Amino acid sequence: PPTTHESVEDIDSQEPEPEPVKQVKEVRVRCIVKKVINVDLVAQTFKLWVFLEASWVDIELLGKTIDNKNTCSDYLRVVNDTEGKGEDNAKHYFAPRLSFMNLISVDDNEQWWKLYDADVTPVVCF
């Protein structure tokens, strides 16, 4: 119902606010098999040394530097981020993870971040 300051015409003429547009990020995935270590035909398993990389453009990281001390954390942190101080209130940036659904074991795992062209079009590689 209209309040004392609004008429029915005013309420009908008000347009609803548009919903915010969701940002879609395109993530490119690259897998390089460096070495086939073992193939077990009886067990139907194989062991590989692979290089797995995900990369994406993230305009929010324009002019920022990635904090390499937190390379295995659940989110991407930057060194010169003025929006947050400390672990609990730091801004969390887009940081997807890659995994194999049918992986039996991992002998060694190394994770790192690299930010390319941070001053033009920031491309993040994980």
Tab-separated table of N, CA and C in Angstrom, residues 75 77 85-92:
chain	number	residue	atom	x	y	z
A	75	TYR	N	42.881	-19.473	-0.861
A	75	TYR	CA	42.527	-18.309	-1.657
A	75	TYR	C	43.785	-17.540	-2.009
A	77	ARG	N	46.102	-14.345	-2.186
A	77	ARG	CA	46.357	-13.109	-1.442
A	77	ARG	C	47.389	-12.288	-2.187
A	85	LYS	N	43.633	-6.292	6.368
A	85	LYS	CA	44.837	-6.499	7.173
A	85	LYS	C	44.667	-7.804	7.919
A	86	GLY	N	45.643	-8.666	7.833
A	86	GLY	CA	45.572	-9.925	8.566
A	86	GLY	C	44.829	-11.006	7.807
A	87	GLU	N	44.885	-12.214	8.323
A	87	GLU	CA	44.316	-13.400	7.667
A	87	GLU	C	42.795	-13.367	7.611
A	88	ASP	N	42.143	-12.870	8.652
A	88	ASP	CA	40.698	-12.979	8.745
A	88	ASP	C	39.935	-11.978	7.884
A	89	ASN	N	40.473	-10.775	7.703
A	89	ASN	CA	39.716	-9.780	6.957
A	89	ASN	C	40.395	-9.361	5.656
A	90	ALA	N	41.313	-10.150	5.149
A	90	ALA	CA	41.943	-9.854	3.869
A	90	ALA	C	40.959	-10.165	2.753
A	91	LYS	N	41.066	-9.435	1.636
A	91	LYS	CA	40.181	-9.685	0.505
A	91	LYS	C	40.575	-11.002	-0.159
A	92	HIS	N	39.587	-11.807	-0.485
A	92	HIS	CA	39.825	-13.082	-1.144
A	92	HIS	C	39.599	-12.898	-2.643
